Amino acid sequence: MIRFSIGLLFFLCMSSTLKSQDLSLYQKKYFVSGNDTLPYRLLLPANYDASKTYPLVFFMHGAGERGSDNEKQLVHGGKLFLDDGNRKNYPAIVVFPQCPLNGFWGNIAFKMKDGKRNIDFLVDSPATKAMRLAQGLLYDLLRSYPVRKKQVYVGGLSMGGMGTFELVYRNPSIFAAAIAICGGSNPAAAKKMSKTSWWIFHGAKDNVVPPALSEQMNEALLSAGAKVKFTVYPEAEHNSWDSAFAEPGLLQWLFAQHK
């Protein structure tokens, strides 16, 4: 009997864990604009009630998750919002769009200087096709779902961290808060991002996206009057998102921000 009870308890615990990590709970959706299509995954709150309003979280993945399978974009961050405790404490509409394979969220240029790759952020240039689609999806979500307009959030990592800065820059009045992980932007654009509260993360040993890019944005946003939290992980490399997602106060901070 004891052996059976232990086995049953283990099964129930495993079932609960698997349920909380079931990525299929994110509905597969597609945003169509003209001849272009942007795949995205949509997670509605548990016990979703269309008569109520909810915060919206818009999350932008990195370059490694680009494609059209409508699955890879959930690799980093997808499970965070599936956690049973997080779904209970922070009910929200969560969306993960997927950038096309050869696309890029932000309008940037890579240049070699002194044997090193430099990144130029072309914020005054037209938006990329991926960014135009992301913006179109964002506006469509705001029209189609009961979104609490004072609690619209965006986050992203690496390429998506850069996209996060640019999406806020191009839509300065929409987002209450933004999370930018190992990304970067043009400090000259900080003033247009200053109405949004920020939490910026980077790994000190990142050899893919220089930590200086986040440091510059932290300083520029503070100078522009924005509210900014800046966290550097001394031993982290490019995958600083692992540490950021493990921050115990991450979602508490995010959902406390209002326009």
XYZ file of N, CA and C in Angstrom:
777
model
N 0.844 -1.205 0.000
C 0.000 0.000 0.000
C 0.876 1.251 0.000
N 1.935 1.245 0.831
C 2.836 2.394 0.880
C 3.530 2.576 -0.457
N 3.967 1.416 -1.050
C 4.643 1.476 -2.336
C 3.703 2.043 -3.398
N 2.433 1.619 -3.374
C 1.446 2.097 -4.327
C 1.208 3.602 -4.141
N 1.110 4.045 -2.893
C 0.849 5.454 -2.607
C 1.996 6.333 -3.085
N 3.226 5.871 -2.862
C 4.393 6.630 -3.314
C 4.389 6.731 -4.834
N 4.064 5.591 -5.482
C 4.009 5.592 -6.942
C 2.935 6.519 -7.466
N 1.775 6.514 -6.814
C 0.678 7.374 -7.241
C 1.047 8.843 -7.059
N 1.695 9.149 -5.919
C 2.106 10.521 -5.657
C 3.095 10.998 -6.714
N 4.048 10.123 -7.078
C 5.028 10.462 -8.103
C 4.339 10.730 -9.431
N 3.354 9.877 -9.770
C 2.628 10.033 -11.032
C 1.872 11.353 -11.066
N 1.223 11.676 -9.948
C 0.452 12.913 -9.895
C 1.359 14.136 -10.004
N 2.512 14.072 -9.342
C 3.464 15.175 -9.413
C 3.992 15.350 -10.832
N 4.331 14.211 -11.467
C 4.831 14.265 -12.830
C 3.762 14.776 -13.776
N 2.510 14.366 -13.579
C 1.415 14.802 -14.438
C 1.228 16.308 -14.331
N 1.320 16.823 -13.098
C 1.178 18.262 -12.888
C 2.311 19.019 -13.560
N 3.554 18.490 -13.447
C 4.704 19.135 -14.057
C 4.575 19.149 -15.570
N 4.192 17.989 -16.153
C 4.055 17.896 -17.598
C 2.981 18.836 -18.105
N 1.887 18.944 -17.354
C 0.805 19.822 -17.763
C 1.275 21.265 -17.789
N 2.054 21.645 -16.757
C 2.510 23.029 -16.677
C 3.553 23.349 -17.744
N 4.166 22.319 -18.352
C 5.183 22.527 -19.372
C 4.694 22.147 -20.768
N 3.395 21.985 -20.946
C 2.826 21.540 -22.214
C 2.750 22.708 -23.190
N 3.735 22.791 -24.099
C 3.800 23.908 -25.036
C 2.635 23.927 -26.009
N 1.919 22.809 -26.123
C 0.770 22.779 -27.030
C -0.368 23.667 -26.514
N -0.271 24.110 -25.254
C -1.272 25.049 -24.743
C -1.186 26.392 -25.454
N -0.034 26.679 -26.058
C 0.084 27.849 -26.921
C -0.580 27.519 -28.261
N -1.657 28.201 -28.580
C -2.360 27.954 -29.836
C -1.504 28.407 -31.016
N -1.522 27.628 -32.090
C -0.811 28.010 -33.306
C -1.690 28.952 -34.122
N -1.150 30.136 -34.403
C -1.877 31.149 -35.146
C -0.990 31.717 -36.253
N -1.637 32.426 -37.204
C -0.900 33.034 -38.299
C -1.490 34.410 -38.597
N -0.629 35.417 -38.622
C -1.058 36.760 -38.982
C -0.713 36.987 -40.445
N -1.711 37.334 -41.253
C -1.525 37.524 -42.688
C -1.695 38.997 -43.032
N -0.718 39.530 -43.746
C -0.780 40.909 -44.220
C -0.341 40.931 -45.673
N -1.288 41.142 -46.573
C -0.966 41.086 -47.993
C -0.500 39.694 -48.378
N 0.694 39.620 -48.934
C 1.261 38.332 -49.339
C 2.185 37.732 -48.283
N 2.265 38.378 -47.124
C 3.193 37.934 -46.080
C 2.451 37.325 -44.898
N 3.095 36.347 -44.277
C 2.500 35.645 -43.136
C 3.501 35.581 -41.986
N 3.025 35.880 -40.802
C 3.860 35.796 -39.603
C 3.265 34.752 -38.666
N 3.944 33.620 -38.464
C 3.448 32.626 -37.502
C 3.572 33.173 -36.080
N 2.653 32.787 -35.224
C 2.786 33.150 -33.817
C 2.049 32.145 -32.945
N 2.456 32.094 -31.689
C 1.806 31.227 -30.712
C 1.119 32.105 -29.680
N -0.072 31.680 -29.290
C -0.921 32.459 -28.390
C -1.295 31.629 -27.173
N -0.979 32.136 -25.988
C -1.368 31.490 -24.736
C -2.375 32.390 -24.025
N -3.600 31.888 -23.872
C -4.619 32.626 -23.144
C -4.550 32.266 -21.661
N -5.033 33.140 -20.798
C -5.006 32.828 -19.368
C -5.821 31.573 -19.049
N -5.451 30.877 -18.014
C -6.283 29.772 -17.539
C -7.651 30.350 -17.164
N -8.700 29.609 -17.494
C -10.068 30.082 -17.224
C -10.330 31.425 -17.899
N -9.863 31.549 -19.125
C -10.018 32.785 -19.909
C -11.475 33.194 -20.001
N -11.733 34.467 -19.757
C -13.078 35.034 -19.806
C -13.026 36.281 -20.690
N -13.638 36.202 -21.876
C -13.569 37.291 -22.846
C -14.251 38.563 -22.364
N -15.016 38.473 -21.293
C -15.678 39.667 -20.756
C -14.750 40.456 -19.833
N -13.596 39.880 -19.515
C -12.615 40.550 -18.669
C -11.460 41.057 -19.530
N -10.646 41.948 -18.971
C -9.459 42.409 -19.682
C -8.209 41.825 -19.024
N -7.161 41.669 -19.841
C -5.930 41.044 -19.372
C -4.716 41.808 -19.897
N -3.593 41.746 -19.167
C -2.344 42.268 -19.702
C -1.936 41.468 -20.943
N -1.147 42.104 -21.801
C -0.608 41.439 -22.982
C 0.911 41.405 -22.884
N 1.498 40.220 -23.091
C 2.954 40.065 -23.136
C 3.329 39.641 -24.553
N 4.173 40.422 -25.200
C 4.604 40.185 -26.577
C 6.089 39.862 -26.524
N 6.462 38.619 -26.878
C 7.857 38.198 -26.690
C 8.532 37.890 -28.022
N 9.737 38.443 -28.200
C 10.482 38.331 -29.460
C 11.727 37.460 -29.256
N 11.810 36.395 -30.015
C 12.884 35.405 -29.869
C 14.176 35.858 -30.541
N 15.207 35.026 -30.405
C 16.507 35.306 -30.995
C 16.666 34.721 -32.385
N 17.838 34.961 -32.984
C 18.090 34.556 -34.368
C 18.026 33.041 -34.557
N 18.395 32.294 -33.530
C 18.409 30.837 -33.662
C 17.050 30.201 -33.753
N 16.010 30.954 -33.433
C 14.656 30.393 -33.441
C 13.840 30.873 -34.638
N 14.490 31.501 -35.614
C 13.788 31.955 -36.811
C 13.303 30.765 -37.634
N 12.283 30.995 -38.451
C 11.781 29.935 -39.317
C 10.304 30.100 -39.586
N 9.673 28.989 -39.952
C 8.243 29.005 -40.260
C 7.516 27.823 -39.630
N 8.199 27.090 -38.725
C 7.578 25.908 -38.120
C 6.574 26.267 -37.021
N 6.610 27.529 -36.567
C 5.715 28.006 -35.510
C 5.900 27.211 -34.218
N 7.139 26.809 -33.961
C 7.449 26.045 -32.755
C 8.720 26.535 -32.063
N 9.762 26.796 -32.839
C 11.063 27.100 -32.237
C 11.062 28.360 -31.384
N 10.150 29.284 -31.659
C 10.163 30.537 -30.905
C 9.820 30.352 -29.438
N 9.304 29.167 -29.080
C 8.949 28.892 -27.686
C 10.093 28.268 -26.887
N 11.220 27.991 -27.553
C 12.329 27.288 -26.888
C 12.810 28.041 -25.647
N 12.963 29.348 -25.764
C 13.442 30.150 -24.645
C 12.313 31.061 -24.162
N 11.831 30.814 -22.966
C 10.810 31.670 -22.380
C 9.409 31.099 -22.402
N 9.154 30.160 -23.307
C 7.808 29.613 -23.415
C 7.331 28.953 -22.128
N 8.215 28.223 -21.470
C 7.828 27.502 -20.258
C 7.624 28.434 -19.063
N 8.267 29.587 -19.099
C 8.117 30.540 -17.996
C 6.658 30.921 -17.803
N 5.959 31.154 -18.887
C 4.572 31.603 -18.795
C 3.584 30.449 -18.658
N 4.100 29.213 -18.783
C 3.257 28.034 -18.582
C 3.256 27.556 -17.135
N 4.203 28.027 -16.362
C 4.275 27.617 -14.961
C 2.942 27.868 -14.269
N 2.453 26.860 -13.569
C 1.126 26.958 -12.949
C 1.013 28.161 -12.019
N 2.057 28.396 -11.224
C 2.031 29.523 -10.302
C 1.988 30.857 -11.036
N 2.763 30.954 -12.124
C 2.784 32.196 -12.894
C 1.449 32.442 -13.589
N 0.838 31.377 -14.101
C -0.460 31.543 -14.771
C -1.538 31.961 -13.770
N -1.406 31.463 -12.542
C -2.391 31.812 -11.514
C -2.191 33.244 -11.014
N -0.934 33.606 -10.760
C -0.647 34.905 -10.167
C -0.613 36.042 -11.179
N -0.292 35.694 -12.440
C -0.160 36.734 -13.462
C -0.920 36.335 -14.729
N -2.242 36.245 -14.647
C -3.014 35.875 -15.839
C -2.823 36.915 -16.936
N -2.452 36.454 -18.121
C -2.158 37.383 -19.211
C -2.319 36.678 -20.551
N -2.454 37.476 -21.574
C -2.413 36.985 -22.955
C -0.957 37.061 -23.393
N -0.380 35.914 -23.726
C 1.051 35.849 -24.044
C 1.222 35.436 -25.505
N 2.044 36.184 -26.241
C 2.203 35.953 -27.679
C 3.686 35.866 -28.039
N 4.040 34.826 -28.793
C 5.402 34.632 -29.303
C 5.350 34.598 -30.837
N 5.643 35.701 -31.520
C 5.714 35.654 -32.984
C 7.014 34.983 -33.425
N 7.054 34.514 -34.676
C 8.262 33.872 -35.201
C 8.763 34.617 -36.436
N 9.973 35.130 -36.332
C 10.605 35.866 -37.426
C 10.977 34.912 -38.564
N 10.794 35.329 -39.829
C 11.193 34.487 -40.959
C 12.673 34.107 -40.902
N 13.018 33.018 -41.554
C 14.360 32.442 -41.467
C 15.462 33.443 -41.796
N 15.297 34.209 -42.855
C 16.331 35.155 -43.266
C 16.017 36.588 -42.849
N 15.042 36.745 -41.963
C 14.639 38.075 -41.539
C 15.351 38.519 -40.270
N 15.038 39.731 -39.839
C 15.609 40.285 -38.618
C 14.593 41.248 -38.045
N 14.370 41.175 -36.738
C 13.383 42.067 -36.144
C 13.752 43.531 -36.343
N 14.972 43.888 -35.991
C 15.399 45.282 -36.071
C 16.133 45.577 -37.363
N 16.196 46.865 -37.697
C 16.944 47.290 -38.879
C 18.365 47.596 -38.440
N 19.263 46.664 -38.692
C 20.648 46.816 -38.242
C 21.604 46.472 -39.375
N 22.847 46.901 -39.213
C 23.897 46.585 -40.182
C 25.106 46.069 -39.418
N 25.707 45.014 -39.948
C 26.912 44.445 -39.349
C 28.125 44.941 -40.130
N 29.115 45.458 -39.414
C 30.336 45.941 -40.049
C 31.545 45.408 -39.291
N 32.603 45.139 -40.036
C 33.841 44.680 -39.421
C 34.770 45.872 -39.191
N 35.304 45.971 -37.963
C 36.239 47.040 -37.631
C 37.313 46.479 -36.714
N 38.548 46.612 -37.133
C 39.687 46.091 -36.358
C 39.517 44.609 -36.054
N 38.989 43.876 -37.018
C 38.815 42.438 -36.857
C 37.636 42.038 -36.005
N 36.838 43.013 -35.568
C 35.674 42.730 -34.734
C 34.395 43.141 -35.454
N 33.317 42.434 -35.142
C 32.031 42.749 -35.749
C 31.335 43.847 -34.958
N 31.022 44.924 -35.643
C 30.282 46.019 -35.031
C 28.834 45.985 -35.499
N 27.941 46.421 -34.638
C 26.523 46.435 -34.964
C 26.039 47.875 -34.989
N 25.491 48.294 -36.136
C 24.907 49.622 -36.270
C 23.396 49.495 -36.259
N 22.735 50.273 -35.423
C 21.273 50.250 -35.324
C 20.705 51.421 -36.128
N 20.007 51.091 -37.208
C 19.522 52.097 -38.153
C 18.099 52.503 -37.796
N 17.953 53.173 -36.661
C 16.613 53.457 -36.144
C 15.834 54.450 -36.991
N 16.515 55.266 -37.778
C 15.824 56.240 -38.626
C 15.481 55.679 -40.000
N 15.785 54.415 -40.224
C 15.505 53.766 -41.501
C 14.164 53.038 -41.437
N 13.611 52.665 -42.596
C 12.328 51.947 -42.601
C 12.414 50.642 -41.821
N 11.300 50.227 -41.281
C 11.250 48.968 -40.541
C 11.465 47.786 -41.480
N 12.070 46.725 -40.965
C 12.203 45.498 -41.746
C 10.823 44.874 -41.955
N 10.742 43.939 -42.881
C 9.467 43.257 -43.115
C 9.014 42.530 -41.856
N 9.959 41.907 -41.151
C 9.611 41.198 -39.912
C 9.056 42.159 -38.876
N 9.647 43.354 -38.769
C 9.158 44.342 -37.817
C 7.779 44.862 -38.228
N 7.577 45.085 -39.513
C 6.261 45.542 -39.972
C 5.187 44.513 -39.648
N 5.519 43.246 -39.847
C 4.564 42.188 -39.523
C 4.324 42.107 -38.024
N 5.387 42.248 -37.245
C 5.247 42.204 -35.779
C 4.350 43.339 -35.296
N 4.549 44.525 -35.857
C 3.703 45.654 -35.485
C 2.254 45.421 -35.904
N 2.073 44.872 -37.110
C 0.722 44.570 -37.568
C 0.031 43.577 -36.658
N 0.774 42.551 -36.238
C 0.225 41.565 -35.310
C -0.130 42.225 -33.985
N 0.756 43.066 -33.479
C 0.504 43.755 -32.213
C -0.793 44.555 -32.272
N -0.966 45.335 -33.328
C -2.177 46.147 -33.464
C -3.417 45.268 -33.587
N -3.268 44.154 -34.296
C -4.400 43.237 -34.459
C -4.801 42.620 -33.120
N -3.816 42.279 -32.303
C -4.100 41.720 -30.977
C -4.817 42.740 -30.099
N -4.374 43.989 -30.186
C -4.982 45.041 -29.368
C -6.443 45.278 -29.771
N -6.741 45.031 -31.047
C -8.126 45.189 -31.525
C -8.980 43.968 -31.223
N -8.377 42.782 -31.310
C -9.162 41.543 -31.328
C -9.352 40.886 -29.970
N -8.517 41.227 -28.996
C -8.592 40.583 -27.694
C -8.842 41.621 -26.600
N -9.390 41.190 -25.475
C -9.675 42.124 -24.375
C -8.407 42.477 -23.604
N -7.570 43.281 -24.238
C -6.282 43.651 -23.657
C -6.440 44.860 -22.742
N -5.820 44.781 -21.580
C -5.775 45.899 -20.644
C -4.699 46.856 -21.143
N -5.120 47.945 -21.754
C -4.196 48.814 -22.487
C -3.111 49.433 -21.607
N -3.339 49.527 -20.326
C -2.320 50.091 -19.439
C -1.271 49.062 -19.029
N -1.468 47.808 -19.477
C -0.518 46.748 -19.133
C -0.130 45.948 -20.376
N 0.485 46.631 -21.306
C 1.014 45.975 -22.508
C 2.528 45.919 -22.358
N 3.082 44.720 -22.473
C 4.507 44.511 -22.212
C 5.175 43.851 -23.414
N 6.465 44.103 -23.566
C 7.252 43.447 -24.603
C 8.571 42.985 -24.005
N 9.063 41.871 -24.515
C 10.354 41.361 -24.071
C 11.021 40.623 -25.215
N 12.313 40.423 -25.090
C 13.011 39.690 -26.134
C 14.449 39.426 -25.751
N 15.070 38.491 -26.467
C 16.451 38.124 -26.185
C 17.288 38.138 -27.460
N 18.529 38.581 -27.326
C 19.476 38.640 -28.424
C 18.876 39.447 -29.583
N 18.682 38.847 -30.760
C 18.021 39.551 -31.857
C 16.682 40.114 -31.405
N 15.985 39.368 -30.546
C 14.709 39.823 -30.017
C 14.858 40.924 -28.988
N 16.007 40.972 -28.299
C 16.279 42.082 -27.398
C 16.456 43.368 -28.195
N 17.138 43.256 -29.329
C 17.280 44.407 -30.227
C 15.908 44.795 -30.786
N 15.109 43.782 -31.142
C 13.769 44.045 -31.644
C 12.885 44.705 -30.604
N 13.099 44.333 -29.334
C 12.325 44.943 -28.246
C 12.572 46.444 -28.170
N 13.849 46.836 -28.211
C 14.163 48.259 -28.211
C 13.503 48.959 -29.405
N 13.606 48.341 -30.569
C 13.078 49.000 -31.766
C 11.559 49.055 -31.775
N 10.908 48.014 -31.282
C 9.441 48.021 -31.253
C 8.937 49.128 -30.329
N 9.618 49.325 -29.207
C 9.237 50.413 -28.308
C 9.530 51.764 -28.966
N 10.679 51.870 -29.614
C 11.055 53.110 -30.299
C 10.006 53.498 -31.334
N 9.518 52.522 -32.070
C 8.545 52.807 -33.133
C 7.121 52.955 -32.593
N 6.891 52.545 -31.362
C 5.557 52.614 -30.754
C 5.689 53.116 -29.324
N 6.132 54.353 -29.135
C 6.527 54.836 -27.807
C 5.397 54.988 -26.790
N 4.160 54.960 -27.245
C 3.059 55.186 -26.304
C 2.326 53.917 -25.891
N 2.765 52.765 -26.377
C 2.006 51.532 -26.155
C 2.451 50.762 -24.917
N 3.747 50.628 -24.699
C 4.248 49.660 -23.725
C 4.487 50.261 -22.347
N 3.954 49.590 -21.345
C 4.191 50.001 -19.963
C 5.582 49.581 -19.510
N 6.061 48.426 -19.991
C 7.365 47.918 -19.568
C 7.961 47.036 -20.647
N 9.289 46.928 -20.610
C 10.003 46.109 -21.585
C 11.161 45.397 -20.909
N 11.411 44.172 -21.360
C 12.535 43.374 -20.881
C 13.454 43.113 -22.065
N 14.684 43.603 -22.004
C 15.642 43.437 -23.089
C 16.826 42.616 -22.591
N 16.969 41.408 -23.134
C 18.016 40.483 -22.703
C 19.084 40.370 -23.792
N 20.323 40.649 -23.442
C 21.492 40.602 -24.338
C 21.187 41.203 -25.710
N 20.597 42.389 -25.692
C 20.283 43.092 -26.930
C 21.064 44.382 -27.041
N 20.434 45.381 -27.661
C 21.076 46.671 -27.821
C 20.283 47.537 -28.776
N 20.656 48.802 -28.836
C 19.988 49.729 -29.743
C 20.861 50.960 -29.888
N 20.328 51.947 -30.594
C 21.032 53.202 -30.790
C 20.711 54.142 -29.621
N 21.694 54.530 -28.825
C 21.421 55.396 -27.675
C 20.724 56.700 -28.056
N 20.899 57.144 -29.303
C 20.265 58.386 -29.740
C 18.743 58.265 -29.765
N 18.229 57.039 -29.745
C 16.782 56.817 -29.790
C 16.163 56.713 -28.403
N 16.967 56.836 -27.365
C 16.496 56.579 -25.999
C 15.341 57.486 -25.588
N 15.348 58.718 -26.036
C 14.290 59.643 -25.626
C 12.914 59.131 -26.025
N 12.827 58.475 -27.197
C 11.543 57.959 -27.654
C 11.128 56.701 -26.902
N 12.033 56.152 -26.107
C 11.734 54.949 -25.332
C 11.548 55.250 -23.850
N 11.606 56.511 -23.472
C 11.699 56.867 -22.057
C 10.378 56.759 -21.297
N 9.252 56.624 -21.995
C 7.968 56.485 -21.304
C 7.709 55.052 -20.854
N 8.585 54.158 -21.253
C 8.472 52.737 -20.903
C 9.460 52.406 -19.786
N 9.033 51.582 -18.833
C 9.941 51.100 -17.783
C 10.738 49.914 -18.324
N 12.015 49.854 -17.980
C 12.920 48.849 -18.557
C 13.591 47.993 -17.495
N 13.787 46.722 -17.869
C 14.733 45.867 -17.138
C 15.636 45.257 -18.204
N 16.896 45.642 -18.154
C 17.883 45.224 -19.146
C 18.818 44.201 -18.515
N 19.103 43.132 -19.256
C 19.979 42.061 -18.774
C 21.106 41.828 -19.788
N 22.261 41.422 -19.265
C 23.354 41.019 -20.161
C 24.349 40.169 -19.384
N 25.026 39.289 -20.100
C 26.105 38.505 -19.520
C 27.429 39.206 -19.742
N 28.229 39.329 -18.697
C 29.494 40.063 -18.801
C 30.477 39.395 -19.760
N 30.302 38.074 -19.980
C 31.222 37.347 -20.855
C 30.602 37.039 -22.214
N 29.591 37.788 -22.581
C 28.921 37.589 -23.875
C 29.877 37.945 -25.004
N 30.175 36.952 -25.866
C 31.061 37.203 -27.003
C 30.301 37.218 -28.329
N 28.974 37.309 -28.257
C 28.141 37.397 -29.459
C 27.569 38.807 -29.608
N 26.943 39.281 -28.551
C 26.438 40.661 -28.503
C 27.195 41.369 -27.380
N 28.001 42.369 -27.693
C 28.833 43.018 -26.675
C 28.008 43.592 -25.522
N 28.408 43.334 -24.279
C 27.701 43.898 -23.119
C 27.635 45.418 -23.162
N 28.596 46.043 -23.850
C 28.616 47.501 -23.931
C 27.342 48.057 -24.556
N 26.690 47.267 -25.407
C 25.465 47.746 -26.053
C 24.353 47.947 -25.026
N 24.251 47.026 -24.089
C 23.257 47.183 -23.022
C 23.666 48.284 -22.046
N 24.962 48.378 -21.764
C 25.449 49.420 -20.863
C 25.126 50.799 -21.429
N 25.337 50.975 -22.733
C 25.059 52.261 -23.374
C 23.576 52.595 -23.320
N 22.726 51.593 -23.536
C 21.286 51.855 -23.499
C 20.817 52.154 -22.080
N 21.393 51.496 -21.102
C 21.056 51.785 -19.710
C 21.356 53.245 -19.395
N 22.548 53.700 -19.752
C 22.944 55.076 -19.482
C 22.087 56.070 -20.252
N 21.813 55.764 -21.529
C 21.033 56.685 -22.360
C 19.589 56.790 -21.874
N 19.005 55.676 -21.486
C 17.625 55.690 -20.998
C 17.515 56.432 -19.668
N 18.486 56.219 -18.779
C 18.488 56.946 -17.509
C 18.608 58.450 -17.753
N 19.472 58.827 -18.685
C 19.650 60.241 -19.011
C 18.387 60.838 -19.608
N 17.603 59.996 -20.297
C 16.362 60.461 -20.924
C 15.201 60.492 -19.940
N 15.449 60.040 -18.693
C 14.417 60.081 -17.667
C 13.606 58.813 -17.518
N 14.041 57.736 -18.152
C 13.308 56.471 -18.046
C 13.603 55.772 -16.724
N 12.682 54.908 -16.316
C 12.900 54.049 -15.157
C 13.577 52.776 -15.655
N 14.765 52.484 -15.137
C 15.557 51.371 -15.660
C 16.146 50.536 -14.531
N 16.024 49.218 -14.664
C 16.773 48.261 -13.863
C 17.789 47.628 -14.807
N 19.020 47.463 -14.346
C 20.066 46.906 -15.204
C 20.795 45.821 -14.432
N 20.764 44.607 -14.979
C 21.386 43.462 -14.315
C 22.436 42.840 -15.233
N 23.660 42.753 -14.731
C 24.750 42.094 -15.458
C 25.151 40.850 -14.674
N 25.210 39.727 -15.355
C 25.623 38.473 -14.727
C 27.117 38.267 -14.998
N 27.962 38.348 -13.973
C 29.418 38.355 -14.172
C 29.957 37.133 -14.911
N 29.359 35.966 -14.705
C 29.880 34.745 -15.309
C 29.086 34.281 -16.532
N 28.026 34.995 -16.877
C 27.169 34.552 -17.983
C 27.766 34.935 -19.333
N 27.564 34.042 -20.295
C 27.961 34.329 -21.672
C 26.721 34.830 -22.417
N 26.523 34.384 -23.659
C 25.409 34.936 -24.432
C 24.047 34.491 -23.896
N 24.006 33.321 -23.279
C 22.712 32.782 -22.827
C 22.284 33.365 -21.482
N 22.429 34.659 -21.332
C 22.031 35.306 -20.081
C 20.524 35.224 -19.849
N 19.773 34.809 -20.881
C 18.327 34.642 -20.692
C 18.013 33.567 -19.653
N 18.876 32.569 -19.522
C 18.633 31.537 -18.512
C 18.596 32.159 -17.116
N 19.543 33.035 -16.840
C 19.581 33.708 -15.539
C 18.434 34.700 -15.407
N 18.118 35.398 -16.492
C 17.036 36.391 -16.438
C 15.696 35.725 -16.152
N 15.420 34.613 -16.830
C 14.152 33.916 -16.614
C 14.068 33.317 -15.213
N 15.223 33.100 -14.593
C 15.241 32.532 -13.239
C 15.147 33.601 -12.156
N 15.149 34.865 -12.536
C 15.027 35.943 -11.555
C 13.699 35.797 -10.812
N 13.730 35.636 -9.497
C 12.484 35.410 -8.755
C 11.505 36.572 -8.834
N 11.993 37.787 -9.058
C 11.089 38.932 -9.088
C 10.756 39.433 -10.482
N 11.120 38.656 -11.517
C 10.953 39.138 -12.894
C 9.500 39.458 -13.234
N 8.629 38.477 -13.082
C 7.232 38.702 -13.461
C 6.524 39.626 -12.478
N 6.902 39.573 -11.223
C 6.316 40.493 -10.246
C 6.610 41.934 -10.648
N 7.846 42.188 -11.046
C 8.213 43.529 -11.507
C 7.442 43.892 -12.771
N 7.420 42.968 -13.744
C 6.790 43.250 -15.035
C 5.332 43.648 -14.867
N 4.568 42.829 -14.161
C 3.131 43.057 -14.062
C 2.778 44.186 -13.087
N 3.757 44.697 -12.378
C 3.517 45.849 -11.507
C 3.596 47.157 -12.277
N 4.079 47.095 -13.539
C 4.240 48.313 -14.325
C 2.927 48.644 -15.049
N 2.544 49.911 -14.982
C 1.331 50.397 -15.652
C 1.639 51.701 -16.390
N 0.899 51.947 -17.438
C 1.014 53.214 -18.135
C 0.363 54.310 -17.294
